[in-house]
Coordinates of C-alpha atoms in Angstrom, one line a residue:
X373 CA 23.5 9.0 -37.9
X374 CA 23.4 11.2 -35.0
X375 CA 26.5 11.5 -32.8
X376 CA 26.0 9.4 -29.7
X377 CA 25.6 11.1 -26.2
X378 CA 25.6 10.2 -22.9
X379 CA 21.9 10.0 -22.4
X380 CA 21.0 8.5 -25.9
X381 CA 22.5 6.7 -28.6
X382 CA 23.1 6.9 -32.5
X383 CA 19.6 6.9 -34.4
X384 CA 19.2 3.3 -34.9
X385 CA 17.5 0.0 -33.6
X386 CA 17.1 -0.7 -29.8
X387 CA 17.7 -4.2 -30.7
X388 CA 21.3 -3.6 -31.8
X389 CA 23.1 -5.1 -28.7
X390 CA 21.5 -8.6 -29.2
X391 CA 23.7 -8.9 -32.5
X392 CA 26.6 -9.2 -29.9
X393 CA 26.8 -12.8 -28.9
X394 CA 27.9 -12.2 -25.3
X395 CA 25.1 -9.8 -24.7
X396 CA 22.6 -12.0 -26.4
X397 CA 23.5 -15.0 -24.6
X398 CA 23.3 -13.2 -21.0
X399 CA 20.0 -11.2 -22.0
X400 CA 18.3 -14.5 -22.9
X401 CA 19.7 -16.3 -19.7
X402 CA 18.4 -13.3 -17.5
X403 CA 15.0 -13.6 -19.2
X404 CA 14.7 -17.1 -18.6
X405 CA 15.8 -16.6 -15.0
X406 CA 13.4 -13.7 -14.5
X407 CA 10.3 -15.6 -15.4
X408 CA 11.7 -18.5 -13.2
X409 CA 11.7 -15.7 -10.4
X410 CA 8.2 -14.7 -11.1
X411 CA 6.8 -18.3 -11.0
X412 CA 8.7 -18.8 -7.8
X413 CA 7.0 -15.9 -6.3
X414 CA 3.5 -17.4 -7.5
X415 CA 4.4 -20.8 -6.1
X416 CA 5.8 -19.5 -2.7
X417 CA 2.5 -17.3 -2.2
X418 CA 0.3 -20.4 -3.0
X419 CA 1.9 -22.8 -0.9
X420 CA 1.8 -20.5 2.2
X421 CA -1.6 -19.8 1.5
X422 CA -2.5 -23.7 1.3
X423 CA -0.7 -24.3 4.5
X424 CA -1.8 -21.3 6.8
X425 CA -4.0 -19.1 5.0
X426 CA -2.4 -16.0 6.6
X427 CA -2.5 -12.8 4.5
X428 CA 0.2 -11.5 6.6
X429 CA 2.4 -14.4 5.7
X430 CA 1.8 -14.3 2.2
X431 CA 2.7 -10.6 1.9
X432 CA 6.0 -11.6 3.6
X433 CA 7.1 -13.4 0.7
X434 CA 7.6 -10.1 -1.3
X435 CA 9.3 -8.6 1.9
X436 CA 11.6 -11.7 2.2
X437 CA 12.8 -11.4 -1.6
X438 CA 13.3 -7.6 -1.2
X439 CA 14.6 -7.0 2.0
X440 CA 18.1 -8.4 1.4
X441 CA 18.4 -6.0 -1.5
X442 CA 18.0 -3.2 1.0
X443 CA 20.3 -4.7 3.6
X444 CA 23.1 -6.2 1.4
X445 CA 22.9 -3.9 -2.0
X446 CA 25.6 -1.4 -1.1
X447 CA 27.9 -4.0 0.4
X448 CA 27.5 -6.1 -2.6
X449 CA 28.5 -3.3 -4.7
X450 CA 31.5 -2.9 -2.9
X451 CA 32.3 -6.4 -3.3
X452 CA 31.7 -6.3 -7.2
X453 CA 34.2 -3.6 -7.3
X454 CA 36.9 -5.6 -5.2
X455 CA 36.7 -9.1 -6.7
X456 CA 36.2 -10.3 -10.4
X457 CA 32.4 -9.7 -11.3
X458 CA 32.1 -12.7 -13.6
X459 CA 33.3 -15.0 -10.6
X460 CA 30.8 -13.3 -8.1
X461 CA 27.9 -13.7 -10.4
X462 CA 28.8 -17.3 -10.8
X463 CA 28.9 -17.9 -7.1
X464 CA 25.7 -15.8 -6.7
X465 CA 23.8 -18.1 -9.3
X466 CA 25.1 -21.2 -7.6
X467 CA 24.0 -20.2 -4.2
X468 CA 20.6 -19.3 -5.6
X469 CA 20.4 -22.7 -7.7
X470 CA 21.1 -24.6 -4.3
X471 CA 18.6 -22.4 -2.5
X472 CA 15.8 -23.2 -5.0
X473 CA 16.7 -26.8 -5.4
X474 CA 16.6 -27.2 -1.7
X475 CA 13.1 -25.4 -1.6
X476 CA 11.9 -27.7 -4.3
X477 CA 13.2 -31.2 -2.7
X478 CA 11.7 -30.1 0.8
X479 CA 8.3 -29.1 -0.8
X480 CA 8.1 -32.4 -2.9
X481 CA 9.1 -34.4 0.1
X482 CA 6.3 -32.6 2.2
X483 CA 9.0 -31.3 4.9
X484 CA 8.4 -27.6 4.3
X485 CA 6.3 -24.9 6.4
X486 CA 5.7 -21.2 5.7
X487 CA 8.7 -20.2 7.7
X488 CA 11.0 -22.4 5.8
X489 CA 9.6 -21.0 2.5
X490 CA 10.2 -17.6 3.8
X491 CA 13.6 -18.3 4.7
X492 CA 14.6 -19.9 1.5
X493 CA 13.0 -16.9 -0.3
X494 CA 15.3 -14.7 1.8
X495 CA 18.2 -16.6 0.7
X496 CA 17.2 -16.5 -3.0
X497 CA 16.8 -12.6 -2.4
X498 CA 20.3 -12.5 -1.0
X499 CA 21.6 -14.0 -4.1
X500 CA 20.0 -11.3 -6.0
X501 CA 21.2 -8.7 -3.8
X502 CA 24.9 -10.1 -4.6
X503 CA 24.0 -10.3 -8.3
X504 CA 22.4 -7.1 -9.2
X505 CA 25.3 -4.5 -8.8
X506 CA 27.7 -6.6 -10.6
X507 CA 25.4 -7.6 -13.6
X508 CA 24.6 -3.8 -14.1
X509 CA 28.4 -3.0 -13.8
X510 CA 29.2 -5.5 -16.6
X511 CA 27.1 -4.2 -19.2
X512 CA 29.7 -1.5 -20.5
X513 CA 31.9 -4.3 -20.9
X514 CA 29.3 -6.0 -23.2
X515 CA 28.3 -3.2 -25.7
X516 CA 30.2 -0.3 -27.1
X517 CA 29.4 3.1 -25.2
X518 CA 26.9 4.4 -27.8
X519 CA 24.8 1.3 -27.4
X520 CA 24.5 1.3 -23.6
X521 CA 21.3 3.3 -23.5
X522 CA 19.7 0.5 -25.8
X523 CA 21.1 -2.2 -23.5
X524 CA 19.6 -0.4 -20.5
X525 CA 16.2 -0.2 -22.6
X526 CA 16.4 -4.2 -23.2
X527 CA 17.2 -4.8 -19.8
X528 CA 13.8 -3.0 -19.1
X529 CA 11.8 -4.9 -21.6
X530 CA 13.2 -8.0 -20.3
X531 CA 12.2 -7.4 -16.8
X532 CA 8.6 -6.3 -18.0
X533 CA 8.1 -9.1 -20.3
X534 CA 9.2 -11.7 -17.7
X535 CA 6.6 -10.0 -15.0
X536 CA 3.9 -10.5 -17.9
X537 CA 4.7 -14.2 -18.8
X538 CA 6.2 -15.5 -15.4
X539 CA 3.3 -15.2 -13.0
X540 CA 0.9 -16.9 -15.7
X541 CA 3.2 -19.7 -16.1
X542 CA 3.7 -19.9 -12.5
X543 CA -0.1 -20.4 -11.9
X544 CA -0.6 -22.9 -14.7
X545 CA 2.4 -25.1 -13.2
X546 CA 0.9 -24.7 -9.9
X547 CA -2.6 -25.8 -10.9
X548 CA -1.3 -28.8 -12.7
X549 CA 1.8 -30.2 -11.0
X550 CA 2.0 -28.1 -7.7
X551 CA 4.3 -25.6 -6.0
X552 CA 7.0 -28.2 -6.0
X553 CA 7.3 -28.2 -9.6
X554 CA 7.3 -24.4 -10.0
X555 CA 10.2 -24.5 -7.6
X556 CA 12.3 -27.1 -9.5
X557 CA 11.5 -25.2 -12.7
X558 CA 13.1 -21.9 -11.1
X559 CA 16.1 -23.9 -9.8
X560 CA 16.6 -24.9 -13.5
X561 CA 16.5 -21.7 -14.9
X562 CA 19.6 -20.7 -13.0
X563 CA 21.8 -23.2 -15.0
X564 CA 21.1 -20.9 -18.1
X565 CA 22.6 -17.9 -16.6
X566 CA 25.6 -20.3 -15.0
X567 CA 26.1 -21.4 -18.6
X568 CA 26.1 -18.0 -20.3
X569 CA 28.6 -16.9 -17.6
X570 CA 30.8 -19.8 -18.0
X571 CA 31.0 -19.5 -21.8
X572 CA 32.0 -15.7 -21.5
X573 CA 35.6 -15.2 -21.6
X574 CA 35.9 -12.1 -19.7
X575 CA 39.0 -9.8 -20.3
X576 CA 40.4 -8.7 -16.7
X577 CA 42.4 -5.8 -16.5
X578 CA 45.7 -5.8 -14.7
X579 CA 45.2 -3.9 -11.2
X580 CA 47.8 -1.1 -10.7
X581 CA 47.5 -1.8 -7.0
X582 CA 46.0 -4.5 -4.8
X583 CA 42.2 -5.0 -4.2
X584 CA 40.6 -2.6 -1.7
X585 CA 39.4 -3.9 1.6
X586 CA 35.7 -3.9 2.2
X587 CA 35.3 -1.2 4.8
X588 CA 37.4 1.3 3.1
X589 CA 35.8 0.5 -0.3
X590 CA 32.3 1.2 1.1
X591 CA 33.9 4.7 2.5
X592 CA 35.4 5.4 -0.8
X593 CA 32.0 4.5 -2.7
X594 CA 30.1 6.7 -0.4
X595 CA 32.5 9.9 -1.0
X596 CA 32.3 9.1 -4.8
X597 CA 28.5 9.5 -4.7
X598 CA 28.4 12.3 -2.5
X599 CA 30.8 14.2 -4.6
X600 CA 29.5 13.6 -8.0
X601 CA 26.9 16.1 -9.1
X602 CA 25.4 13.8 -11.9
X603 CA 24.7 10.9 -10.0
X604 CA 23.3 12.9 -7.2
X605 CA 20.9 14.4 -9.9
X606 CA 20.2 10.9 -11.3
X607 CA 19.3 9.6 -7.7
X608 CA 17.1 12.9 -7.2
X609 CA 15.3 12.2 -10.2
X610 CA 14.8 8.4 -9.4
X611 CA 13.2 9.5 -5.9
X612 CA 10.8 12.1 -7.8
X613 CA 9.6 9.3 -10.2
X614 CA 9.6 5.9 -8.5
X615 CA 7.9 6.3 -5.0
X616 CA 4.4 7.6 -6.9
X617 CA 4.9 5.3 -9.8
X618 CA 5.1 2.4 -7.5
X619 CA 1.3 3.1 -7.0
X620 CA 0.8 1.4 -10.3
X621 CA 2.2 -1.7 -9.3
X622 CA 0.8 -1.7 -5.6
X623 CA -2.7 -1.0 -6.6
X624 CA -3.1 -2.7 -10.1
X625 CA -4.3 -5.9 -8.6
X626 CA -7.1 -4.2 -6.6
X627 CA -8.1 -2.0 -9.6
X628 CA -8.2 -5.2 -11.6
X629 CA -10.8 -6.7 -9.3
X630 CA -12.7 -3.6 -7.9
X631 CA -12.8 -1.3 -10.9
X632 CA -12.9 -3.7 -13.8
X633 CA -14.2 -6.8 -12.5
X634 CA -11.4 -9.2 -13.5
X635 CA -10.2 -12.3 -12.2
X636 CA -6.5 -13.5 -11.7
X637 CA -6.4 -14.2 -15.6
X638 CA -7.6 -10.6 -16.4
X639 CA -4.8 -9.2 -14.2
X640 CA -2.5 -11.3 -16.1
X641 CA -3.7 -9.6 -19.2
X642 CA -3.1 -6.2 -17.7
X643 CA 0.6 -7.4 -16.8
X644 CA 0.7 -8.3 -20.3
X645 CA -0.1 -4.9 -21.7
X646 CA 2.5 -3.3 -19.7
X647 CA 4.9 -5.7 -21.1
X648 CA 3.9 -5.0 -24.8
X649 CA 4.2 -1.6 -23.9
X650 CA 7.8 -1.8 -23.0
X651 CA 8.4 -3.4 -26.3
X652 CA 6.8 -0.6 -28.1
X653 CA 8.9 1.8 -25.8
X654 CA 12.0 0.1 -26.9
X655 CA 10.9 0.5 -30.5
X656 CA 10.3 4.2 -30.5
X657 CA 12.9 5.3 -27.8
X658 CA 15.8 5.5 -30.3
X659 CA 13.6 8.2 -32.2
X660 CA 12.9 9.9 -28.9
X661 CA 16.4 10.0 -27.9
X662 CA 17.7 11.5 -31.3
X663 CA 15.2 14.3 -30.9
X664 CA 14.9 15.1 -27.2
X665 CA 17.6 15.4 -24.4
X666 CA 17.7 13.0 -21.4
X667 CA 16.1 15.8 -19.0
X668 CA 13.1 15.9 -21.7
X669 CA 12.8 12.4 -21.9
X670 CA 12.6 12.0 -18.2
X671 CA 10.2 14.8 -17.7
X672 CA 7.9 13.6 -20.5
X673 CA 8.1 10.0 -19.4
X674 CA 7.0 11.1 -15.9
X675 CA 4.1 13.1 -17.2
X676 CA 3.0 10.1 -19.4
X677 CA 2.8 7.8 -16.5
X678 CA 1.0 10.2 -14.3
X679 CA -1.5 10.6 -17.0
X680 CA -1.8 7.0 -17.5
X681 CA -2.2 6.6 -13.4
X682 CA -5.2 9.2 -13.7
X683 CA -6.9 7.5 -16.7
X684 CA -6.6 4.0 -14.8
X685 CA -8.7 5.6 -12.0
X686 CA -11.4 6.7 -14.3
X687 CA -12.0 3.8 -17.1
X688 CA -14.4 1.2 -16.5
X689 CA -13.6 -1.2 -19.3
X690 CA -10.9 -3.7 -19.4
X691 CA -9.9 -3.0 -23.1
X692 CA -9.6 0.9 -22.4
X693 CA -7.3 -0.3 -19.3
X694 CA -5.2 -2.2 -21.4
X695 CA -4.5 0.7 -24.0
X696 CA -3.6 3.0 -20.8
X697 CA -1.3 0.3 -19.3
X698 CA 0.5 0.2 -22.8
X699 CA 1.5 3.8 -22.6
X700 CA 2.4 3.3 -18.9
X701 CA 4.8 0.4 -19.9
X702 CA 6.4 2.7 -22.7
X703 CA 6.7 5.4 -19.9
X704 CA 8.1 3.0 -17.4
X705 CA 10.8 1.5 -19.6
X706 CA 11.7 4.8 -21.1
X707 CA 12.4 6.6 -17.8
X708 CA 14.3 3.7 -16.1
X709 CA 16.3 3.1 -19.2
X710 CA 17.4 6.5 -19.2
X711 CA 18.1 6.6 -15.5
X712 CA 20.0 3.6 -15.8
X713 CA 22.0 4.5 -18.8
X714 CA 23.1 7.7 -17.0
X715 CA 24.3 5.8 -14.1
X716 CA 26.7 3.4 -16.3
X717 CA 28.1 5.9 -18.3
X718 CA 29.0 8.4 -15.6
X719 CA 30.7 6.4 -12.9
X720 CA 34.2 5.0 -13.9
X721 CA 35.2 1.5 -13.7
X722 CA 36.7 1.5 -10.4
X723 CA 33.6 2.5 -8.7
X724 CA 31.0 1.8 -10.9
X725 CA 29.2 -1.2 -9.0
X726 CA 29.4 0.9 -5.8
X727 CA 27.3 3.7 -7.7
X728 CA 24.9 1.5 -9.3
X729 CA 24.3 -0.3 -6.1
X730 CA 23.2 3.1 -4.4
X731 CA 21.0 3.5 -7.5
X732 CA 19.6 0.1 -7.0
X733 CA 19.2 0.4 -3.2
X734 CA 17.4 4.0 -3.7
X735 CA 15.1 2.4 -6.4
X736 CA 14.2 -0.7 -4.3
X737 CA 13.5 1.3 -1.3
X738 CA 11.5 4.0 -3.2
X739 CA 9.4 1.0 -4.5
X740 CA 8.8 -0.7 -1.2
X741 CA 8.0 2.6 0.6
X742 CA 5.9 3.9 -2.0
X743 CA 3.8 0.7 -2.5
X744 CA 3.1 0.7 1.3
X745 CA 2.1 4.4 1.6
X746 CA -0.1 4.1 -1.6
X747 CA -1.8 0.9 -0.3
X748 CA -2.4 2.8 3.0
X749 CA -3.8 6.0 1.4
X750 CA -6.1 3.7 -0.7
X751 CA -7.7 2.0 2.4
X752 CA -8.2 5.4 3.8
X753 CA -9.5 7.6 0.7
X754 CA -10.4 4.8 -1.7
X755 CA -8.8 3.4 -4.8
X756 CA -9.7 5.8 -7.3
X757 CA -8.7 8.8 -5.3
X758 CA -5.3 7.2 -4.5
X759 CA -4.5 6.7 -8.1
X760 CA -5.4 10.4 -8.8
X761 CA -3.5 11.6 -6.0
X762 CA -0.4 9.6 -6.9
X763 CA -0.9 11.0 -10.7
X764 CA -0.7 14.5 -9.2
X765 CA 2.5 13.8 -7.3
X766 CA 4.0 12.1 -10.1
X767 CA 3.2 15.1 -12.4
X768 CA 4.5 17.6 -9.8
X769 CA 7.8 15.7 -9.6
X770 CA 8.6 15.7 -13.0
X771 CA 8.0 19.2 -13.4
X772 CA 10.3 19.9 -10.3
X773 CA 12.8 17.3 -11.7
X774 CA 13.0 19.3 -15.1
X775 CA 15.1 21.9 -13.1
X776 CA 17.4 19.3 -11.9
X777 CA 18.9 18.8 -15.5
X778 CA 20.5 15.5 -16.3
X779 CA 22.9 16.6 -18.9
X780 CA 23.6 14.7 -22.1
X781 CA 27.3 16.1 -22.7
X782 CA 29.9 13.2 -22.4
X783 CA 32.4 13.0 -19.5
X784 CA 35.4 10.8 -20.4
X785 CA 35.8 8.5 -17.5
X786 CA 38.6 6.5 -18.8
X787 CA 41.4 6.0 -16.4
X788 CA 44.2 8.6 -16.3
X789 CA 47.6 8.0 -14.6
X790 CA 48.7 11.6 -15.0
X791 CA 50.0 12.1 -11.4
X792 CA 53.7 11.7 -11.0
X793 CA 55.0 9.0 -8.5
X794 CA 55.5 10.8 -5.1
X795 CA 59.3 11.3 -4.4
X796 CA 59.7 10.6 -0.6
X797 CA 62.7 10.7 1.8
X798 CA 60.6 9.0 4.3
X799 CA 59.2 5.5 3.4
X800 CA 55.4 5.6 4.7
X801 CA 53.6 2.3 5.3
X802 CA 50.2 1.9 3.5
X803 CA 48.2 2.4 6.6
X804 CA 50.0 5.5 7.9
X805 CA 47.9 8.5 7.9
X806 CA 46.5 10.9 7.6
X807 CA 48.1 12.3 4.5
X808 CA 48.2 16.1 4.0
X809 CA 48.9 16.9 0.4
X810 CA 49.5 20.7 -0.5
X811 CA 49.9 22.3 -4.0
X812 CA 51.3 25.8 -4.5
X813 CA 50.2 27.9 -7.3
X814 CA 51.1 31.5 -8.7
X815 CA 48.0 33.2 -10.5
X816 CA 48.2 36.7 -12.0
X817 CA 45.6 39.2 -10.2
X818 CA 43.7 39.5 -13.5
X819 CA 42.9 35.6 -13.4
X820 CA 42.1 35.3 -9.8
X821 CA 38.5 34.9 -10.2
X822 CA 38.6 32.5 -13.0
X823 CA 41.2 30.5 -11.3
X824 CA 39.1 30.1 -8.0
X825 CA 36.1 29.1 -10.2
X826 CA 38.0 26.4 -12.1
X827 CA 39.4 24.9 -9.0
X828 CA 35.8 24.1 -8.0
X829 CA 35.7 20.8 -10.2
X830 CA 39.2 20.1 -9.2
X831 CA 38.4 20.2 -5.6
X832 CA 35.2 17.8 -6.3
X833 CA 37.8 15.6 -8.0
X834 CA 40.1 15.4 -4.9
X835 CA 36.9 14.4 -3.0
X836 CA 35.6 12.0 -5.2
X837 CA 38.9 10.1 -5.6
X838 CA 39.8 9.8 -1.6
X839 CA 40.3 12.9 0.1
X840 CA 38.3 13.4 3.1
X841 CA 38.6 17.5 3.0
X842 CA 39.7 20.1 0.5
X843 CA 40.3 23.8 0.7
X844 CA 41.9 26.4 -1.6
X845 CA 43.9 29.3 0.3
X846 CA 45.2 32.8 -0.9
X847 CA 48.3 34.2 0.8
X848 CA 47.5 37.5 2.6
X849 CA 51.2 38.6 2.2
X850 CA 51.4 37.5 -1.3
X851 CA 47.8 37.6 -3.1
X852 CA 49.3 35.9 -6.2
X853 CA 50.3 32.8 -4.2
X854 CA 47.4 30.1 -3.6
X855 CA 47.7 27.0 -1.6
X856 CA 45.3 24.0 -2.3
X857 CA 45.4 21.4 0.4
X858 CA 43.7 18.1 0.7
X859 CA 43.6 15.5 3.6
X860 CA 43.6 11.7 2.8
X861 CA 42.9 9.0 5.3
X862 CA 46.2 7.0 4.6
X863 CA 49.0 6.5 2.2
X864 CA 47.3 3.7 0.4
X865 CA 44.4 5.7 -0.2
X866 CA 46.6 8.5 -1.7
X867 CA 48.5 5.9 -3.9
X868 CA 45.1 4.8 -5.1
X869 CA 44.3 8.4 -6.5
X870 CA 47.7 8.1 -8.3
X871 CA 47.1 4.5 -9.4
X872 CA 43.8 4.5 -11.4
X873 CA 41.0 6.5 -9.7
X874 CA 41.6 9.7 -11.6
X875 CA 39.8 10.0 -15.1
X876 CA 40.5 11.7 -18.3
X877 CA 37.8 14.3 -17.1
X878 CA 39.6 15.0 -13.8
X879 CA 42.6 15.6 -16.0
X880 CA 41.0 18.0 -18.0
X881 CA 39.8 20.0 -15.3
X882 CA 43.2 20.2 -13.9
X883 CA 44.7 21.5 -16.9
X884 CA 42.1 24.1 -17.2
X885 CA 42.7 25.4 -13.8
X886 CA 46.7 25.2 -14.4
X887 CA 46.2 27.1 -17.8
X888 CA 45.4 30.2 -15.5
X889 CA 48.8 30.2 -13.8
X890 CA 51.7 32.7 -14.2
X891 CA 53.5 31.9 -17.5
X892 CA 56.5 29.3 -16.8
X893 CA 55.2 28.8 -13.3
X894 CA 55.5 25.1 -12.2
X895 CA 53.1 24.2 -9.3
X896 CA 54.8 22.6 -6.1
X897 CA 53.4 19.4 -4.6
X898 CA 54.2 18.4 -1.0
X899 CA 53.0 15.3 1.2
X900 CA 53.0 15.7 4.8
X901 CA 52.8 12.7 7.0
X902 CA 52.0 12.3 10.8
X903 CA 54.8 13.8 13.2
X904 CA 55.3 11.2 15.7
X905 CA 57.9 11.3 18.4
X906 CA 60.2 8.0 18.2
X907 CA 60.0 5.8 21.1
X908 CA 63.0 5.7 23.2
X909 CA 64.4 2.4 24.6

């Protein structure tokens, strides 16, 4: 069995995480809830069509469901890093259950109009926005680290299968029982997730410090992502793939009707082909990961999806389009599960939900903007041309992304409490700041260049964990003497650096730099507080 890496897993089945009871229960509950969500979309669109016939109002159903993720996704990530994630998920599910039940009751009683449908759909979207970062952030708690890529793949399979099944079931229930019944079924699906979460006895680690406040937590999350090169590369690869790939989801309904002569049932079968492709991708991905790096898998998946887009523009028979979409499903789940797994294993526990929230927001925004752009291009130049252009753009993005390497080497992101508690004569309050920290080093001249190079990752570590600014200086009168400085917004923020934000990887980088110091030299750390004159009475 091959050793696992951050981007891959040991050679084995993608289905291994389903052997774990908690993961299996939550995965099945998510599948049921995802089906209910797609049924809800069909019911809302059909009800608005019946009541108003306005294409603009019907299109706003997707906007109402997606807009909250763009507005609330990043704050929801901060909240998921502050409060207990299991409780947050439970409250989000209860809120969504209440909104879905209210929508069902008002529809059955005949007291709903299109604007009410859109308002309650928006409220359901708010629940999704609150849930998504926390749901993604708990995955490393549910499976061993080596199985995180498999768990991410299963998440993609879950969504694509629900996308294939949900609309068809929703259309059937609407036709037989009406939109109110669809909304009621959706409300009931939330009970599955609530039950699975209630049965999960989550281990909660004791916090070294009180929970962060919302605004400082948002700032800390932004600093972390900005100064985490691996996360920035994952985000870049996401933006090189998703906007162009969004053309498939935006244009497939039109392609089914105009190019293939299919109705709603045929379109459902095409979605089913993508879902089957996602399952096939889950079967073959372990072998791909055992032979290819994450970087190669991402580029290969992008090129395969681009080829599928080009072929979809050219084929005119439904069975051929179905085969093409099988490969599209394989590529889609392969790329997104790789990106998702990289985010989960790269971000440390204290900021994981915030980092994932940035990723999810970027993904959702890229899908929304990409879909609108490709729809407009199809109106201007035609459907086939739009699909071909998107294929070229995606292929070019995949080749450019090849140079933005997403490495497979493992970084130890476990917490490290290796900084000594500051010894202070003055007793600063938690809010006092800014705080200037200085560290003095002595480095032999023959190690100067290596030391400066080794301090680069150390500086990024300071910035990731709370520093507003970082610099390294050399004494002009004593060239062997170096002074590191970094500024932190408050004493509380600096104590959080001491109390759990640093990781074992940060410790390794510090030790590497300090191994270059003069023999027997001990570095000196100083903490400077704002000098303020005492008020005289």
